[in-house]
XYZ file of C-alpha atoms in Angstrom:
307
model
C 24.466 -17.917 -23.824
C 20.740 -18.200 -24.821
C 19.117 -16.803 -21.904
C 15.414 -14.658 -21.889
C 14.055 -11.360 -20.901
C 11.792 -13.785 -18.580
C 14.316 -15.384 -17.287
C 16.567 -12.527 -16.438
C 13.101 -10.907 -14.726
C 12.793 -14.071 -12.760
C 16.477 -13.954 -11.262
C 16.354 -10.347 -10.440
C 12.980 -10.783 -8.753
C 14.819 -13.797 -6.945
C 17.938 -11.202 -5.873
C 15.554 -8.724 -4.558
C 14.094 -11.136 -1.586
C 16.533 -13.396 -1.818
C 13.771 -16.199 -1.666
C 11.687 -18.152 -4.607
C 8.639 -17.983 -2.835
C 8.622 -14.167 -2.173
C 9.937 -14.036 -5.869
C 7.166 -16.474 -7.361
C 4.184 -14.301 -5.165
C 5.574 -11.112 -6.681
C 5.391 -12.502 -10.137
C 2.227 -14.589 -9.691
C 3.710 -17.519 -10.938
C 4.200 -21.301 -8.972
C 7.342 -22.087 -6.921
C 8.360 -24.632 -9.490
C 7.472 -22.676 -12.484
C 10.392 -20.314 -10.660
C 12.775 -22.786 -9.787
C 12.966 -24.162 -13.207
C 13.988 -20.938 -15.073
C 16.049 -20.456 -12.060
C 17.685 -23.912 -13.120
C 17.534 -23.209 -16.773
C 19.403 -19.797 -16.385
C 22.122 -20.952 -13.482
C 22.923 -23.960 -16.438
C 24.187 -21.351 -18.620
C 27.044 -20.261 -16.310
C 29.806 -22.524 -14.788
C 29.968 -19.978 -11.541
C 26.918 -20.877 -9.311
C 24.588 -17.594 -8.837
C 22.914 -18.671 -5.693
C 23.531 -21.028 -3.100
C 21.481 -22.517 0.101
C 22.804 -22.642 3.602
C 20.038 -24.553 5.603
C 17.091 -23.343 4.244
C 18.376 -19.889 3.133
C 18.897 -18.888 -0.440
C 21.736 -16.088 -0.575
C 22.872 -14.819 -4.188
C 27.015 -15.349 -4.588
C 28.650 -12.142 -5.345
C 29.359 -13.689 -9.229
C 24.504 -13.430 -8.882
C 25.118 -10.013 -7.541
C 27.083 -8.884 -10.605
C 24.669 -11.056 -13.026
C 22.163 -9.111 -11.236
C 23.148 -5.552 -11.890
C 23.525 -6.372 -15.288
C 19.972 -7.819 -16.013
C 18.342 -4.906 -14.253
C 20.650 -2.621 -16.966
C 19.501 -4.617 -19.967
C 15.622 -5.058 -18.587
C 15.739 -0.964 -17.949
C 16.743 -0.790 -21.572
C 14.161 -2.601 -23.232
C 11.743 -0.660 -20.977
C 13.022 2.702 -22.786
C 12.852 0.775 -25.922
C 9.650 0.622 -24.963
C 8.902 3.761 -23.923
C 10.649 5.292 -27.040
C 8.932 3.290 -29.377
C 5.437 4.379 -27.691
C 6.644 7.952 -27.415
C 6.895 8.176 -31.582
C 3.097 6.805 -31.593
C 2.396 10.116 -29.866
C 1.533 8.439 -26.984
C 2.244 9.457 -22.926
C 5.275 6.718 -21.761
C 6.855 6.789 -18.536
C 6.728 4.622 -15.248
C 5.421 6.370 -11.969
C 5.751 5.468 -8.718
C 3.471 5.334 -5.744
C 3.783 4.775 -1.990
C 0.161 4.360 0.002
C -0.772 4.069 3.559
C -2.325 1.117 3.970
C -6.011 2.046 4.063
C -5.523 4.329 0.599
C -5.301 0.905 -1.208
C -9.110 1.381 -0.668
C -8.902 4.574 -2.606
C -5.859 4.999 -5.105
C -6.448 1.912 -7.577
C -10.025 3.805 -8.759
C -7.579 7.219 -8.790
C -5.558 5.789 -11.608
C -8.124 3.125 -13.247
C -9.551 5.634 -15.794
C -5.482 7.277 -16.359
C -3.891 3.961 -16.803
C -6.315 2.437 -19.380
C -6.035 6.279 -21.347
C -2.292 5.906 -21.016
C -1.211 2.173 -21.791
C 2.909 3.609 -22.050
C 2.981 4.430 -18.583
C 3.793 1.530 -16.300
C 2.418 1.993 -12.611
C 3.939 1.019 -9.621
C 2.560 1.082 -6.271
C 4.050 0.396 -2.907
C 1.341 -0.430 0.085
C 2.812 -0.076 3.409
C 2.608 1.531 6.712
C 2.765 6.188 7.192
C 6.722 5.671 8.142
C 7.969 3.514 5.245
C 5.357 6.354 3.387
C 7.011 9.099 4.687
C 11.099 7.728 4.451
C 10.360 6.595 0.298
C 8.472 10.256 -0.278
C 11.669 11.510 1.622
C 14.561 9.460 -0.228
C 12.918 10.604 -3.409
C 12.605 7.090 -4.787
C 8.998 7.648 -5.481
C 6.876 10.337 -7.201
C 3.851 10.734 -5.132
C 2.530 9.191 -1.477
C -1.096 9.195 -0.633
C -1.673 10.145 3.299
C -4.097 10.858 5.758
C -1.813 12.868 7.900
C 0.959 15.031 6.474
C 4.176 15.351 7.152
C 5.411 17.846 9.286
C 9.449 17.922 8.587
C 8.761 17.601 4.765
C 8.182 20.367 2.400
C 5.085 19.302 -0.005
C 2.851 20.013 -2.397
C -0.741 18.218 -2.317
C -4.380 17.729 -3.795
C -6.568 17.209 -1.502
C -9.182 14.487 -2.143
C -11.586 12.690 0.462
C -12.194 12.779 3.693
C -11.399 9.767 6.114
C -13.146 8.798 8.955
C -12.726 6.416 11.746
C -14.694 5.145 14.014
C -15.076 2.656 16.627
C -15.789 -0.385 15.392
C -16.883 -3.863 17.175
C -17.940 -7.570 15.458
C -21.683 -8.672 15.237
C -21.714 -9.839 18.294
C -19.107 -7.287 19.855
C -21.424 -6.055 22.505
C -23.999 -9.038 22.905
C -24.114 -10.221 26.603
C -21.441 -7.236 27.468
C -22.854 -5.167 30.291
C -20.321 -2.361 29.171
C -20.019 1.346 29.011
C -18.630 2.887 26.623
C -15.081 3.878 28.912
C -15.466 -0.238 29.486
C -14.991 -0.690 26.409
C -11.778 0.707 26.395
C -10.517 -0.381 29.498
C -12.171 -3.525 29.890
C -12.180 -5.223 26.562
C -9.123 -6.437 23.965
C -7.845 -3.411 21.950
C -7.012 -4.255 18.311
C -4.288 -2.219 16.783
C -2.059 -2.093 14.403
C 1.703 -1.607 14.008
C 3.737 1.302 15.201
C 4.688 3.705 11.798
C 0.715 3.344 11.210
C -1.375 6.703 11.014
C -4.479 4.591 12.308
C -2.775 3.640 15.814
C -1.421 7.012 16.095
C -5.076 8.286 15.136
C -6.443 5.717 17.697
C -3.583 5.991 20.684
C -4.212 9.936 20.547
C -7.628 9.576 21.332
C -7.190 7.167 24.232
C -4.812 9.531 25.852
C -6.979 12.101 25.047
C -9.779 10.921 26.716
C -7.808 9.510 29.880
C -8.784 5.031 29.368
C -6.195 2.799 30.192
C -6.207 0.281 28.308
C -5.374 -3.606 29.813
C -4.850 -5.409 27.044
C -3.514 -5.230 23.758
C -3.418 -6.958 20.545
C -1.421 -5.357 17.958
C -2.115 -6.667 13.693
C 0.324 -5.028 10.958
C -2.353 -4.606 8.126
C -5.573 -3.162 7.972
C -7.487 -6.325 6.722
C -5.781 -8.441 9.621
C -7.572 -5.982 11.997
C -10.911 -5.915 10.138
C -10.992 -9.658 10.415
C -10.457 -10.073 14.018
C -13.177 -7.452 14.660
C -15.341 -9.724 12.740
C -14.215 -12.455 14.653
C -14.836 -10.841 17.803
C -10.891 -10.817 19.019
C -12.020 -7.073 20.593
C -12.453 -3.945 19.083
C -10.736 -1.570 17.027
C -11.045 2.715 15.941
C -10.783 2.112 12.146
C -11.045 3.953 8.829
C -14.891 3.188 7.668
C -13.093 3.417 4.292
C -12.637 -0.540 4.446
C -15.673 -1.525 5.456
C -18.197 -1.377 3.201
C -19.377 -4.460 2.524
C -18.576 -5.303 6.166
C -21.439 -2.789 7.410
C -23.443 -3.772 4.607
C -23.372 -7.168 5.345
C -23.967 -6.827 8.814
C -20.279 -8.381 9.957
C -19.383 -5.094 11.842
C -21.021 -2.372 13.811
C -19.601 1.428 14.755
C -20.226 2.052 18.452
C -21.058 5.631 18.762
C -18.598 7.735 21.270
C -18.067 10.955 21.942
C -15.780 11.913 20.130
C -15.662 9.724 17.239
C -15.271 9.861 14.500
C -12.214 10.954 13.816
C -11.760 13.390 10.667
C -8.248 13.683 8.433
C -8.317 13.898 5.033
C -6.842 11.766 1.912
C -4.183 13.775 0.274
C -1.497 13.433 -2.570
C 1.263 14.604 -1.990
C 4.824 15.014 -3.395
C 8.328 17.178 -2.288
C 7.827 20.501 -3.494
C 12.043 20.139 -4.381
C 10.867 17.306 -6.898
C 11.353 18.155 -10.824
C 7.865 16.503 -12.287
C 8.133 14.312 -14.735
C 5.524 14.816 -17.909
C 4.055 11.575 -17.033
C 4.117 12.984 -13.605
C 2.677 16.388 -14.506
C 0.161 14.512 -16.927
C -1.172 12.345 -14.127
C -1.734 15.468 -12.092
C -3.705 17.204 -14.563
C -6.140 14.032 -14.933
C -6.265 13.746 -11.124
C -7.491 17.536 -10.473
C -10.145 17.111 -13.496
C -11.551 13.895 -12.535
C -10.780 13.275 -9.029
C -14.667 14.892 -7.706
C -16.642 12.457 -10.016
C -14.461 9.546 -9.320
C -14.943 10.224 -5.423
C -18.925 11.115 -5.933
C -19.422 7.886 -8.107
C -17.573 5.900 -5.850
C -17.442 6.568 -2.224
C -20.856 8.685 -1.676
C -21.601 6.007 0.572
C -19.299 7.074 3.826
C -21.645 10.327 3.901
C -24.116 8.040 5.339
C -22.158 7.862 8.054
């Protein structure tokens, strides 16, 4: 056996979506470039790891044991790692992160300055819908979630950081030649929004029922950019987090329609279960974020008060 660290990285990527093009995006590599060490590393056993049925990879149950023994040795040389980093004097660790989808706008300048002071600590970060927020935070397989709304049947602790607004938001050309009111707009017009679990449609469905339009059709997107980009395209028009759309408004693509009612205030938040023992990477990341977290919002999101 002469297999590699990459290699064994490569095949567990491949186990975890089952697929060499998922496996190849997460890894930023080429589809080939994955197939090969795929190749290279199935030559080593006489048992096949994988096989294809139609156009399906599935791992054998031989690649399923392979599997849970390269994820044992690669979370060994991380602590290697970590240890060898941790007699340096230096903070090691991994932490985990689950974000709504509009925080991506907001947590990568949250941990910029913290992950370049701390090169031990490995960072991973889930984007994804409130739900799939709310079930990790809840399975404890992460440290902290960033949300706009919190949880009601969870017991946390938070910081609070910025607030988010949304607004109503149409193309350049949303209401050219449109001899619409505002309730038109609503009722009259194509509704972008996005998938159920999201804190945006909830946001945007409340206010709808709140304010009695019935909407006739309906367009529903399951990311946040896939939205924004219809809106420019004038598909129809969306309430979204202003967050996003910066250079949008700045550029002139978009436009916020002023309603009653709009915009909508939440606020960002961190949060993680108060039941949760911290780790000192953990506890060290939350020190950094309550000393830093005013200037990094003032230096970099001042804008949205013009709004």
């Amino acid at each position: 056996m002469n297999y590699t660290l990459h290699q064994l990285k490569i095949f567990l990527k491949i186990t975890e979506n089952q697929s060499i093009t998922k496996a190849s995006e997460e890894l930023h590599l080429t589809q080939p470039a994955v197939s090969i060490q795929l190749k290279n590393f199935q030559d080593q056993f006489s048992i096949p790891l994988t096989e294809v049925v139609g156009r399906k990879l599935y791992v054998t149950d031989f690649g399923k044991e392979i599997a849970v023994a390269a994820k044992k040795i690669l979370n060994e040389v991380d602590a290697i790692n970590y240890k060898t980093l941790s007699y340096k004097g230096e903070l090691v660790g991994k932490l985990k992160f689950s974000v709504v989808s509009t925080g991506k706008y907001v947590m990568p300048y949250l941990l910029s300055n913290f992950s370049h002071q701390n090169k031990g600590v490995d960072l991973i970060i889930d984007v994804t819908n409130k739900a799939q927020v709310i079930e990790s935070l809840e399975l404890n397989t992460v440290d902290f979630a960033m949300v706009s709304v919190l949880p009601k049947k969870l017991n946390v602790d938070r910081v609070e950081l910025m607030q988010n607004k949304l607004y109503l938001i149409a193309g350049k050309n949303g209401l050219a030649n449109k001899n619409l009111s505002k309730k038109k707009i609503f009722e009259e017009s194509a509704l972008l929004y996005r998938e159920t679990g999201s804190a945006t449609r909830a946001a945007m469905e409340n206010f709808i029922i709140e304010n009695k339009f019935e909407v006739r059709k309906k367009i529903e997107l399951t990311s946040n950019e896939a939205v924004k980009q219809a809106v420019i395209a004038g598909l129809g028009f969306s309430i979204m987090p202003i967050i996003g759309l910066k250079n949008e408004l700045k550029n002139n693509e978009v436009q916020i329609v002023p309603i009653k009612g709009l915009p909508i205030l939440t606020r960002w938040n961190i949060i993680w279960l108060k039941s949760k023992k911290l780790s000192p990477t953990a506890l060290a990341f939350l020190e950094y974020l309550n000393a830093e977290k005013d200037q990094v919002i003032k230096e970099t999101f001042d804008w949205i008060e013009r709004y």
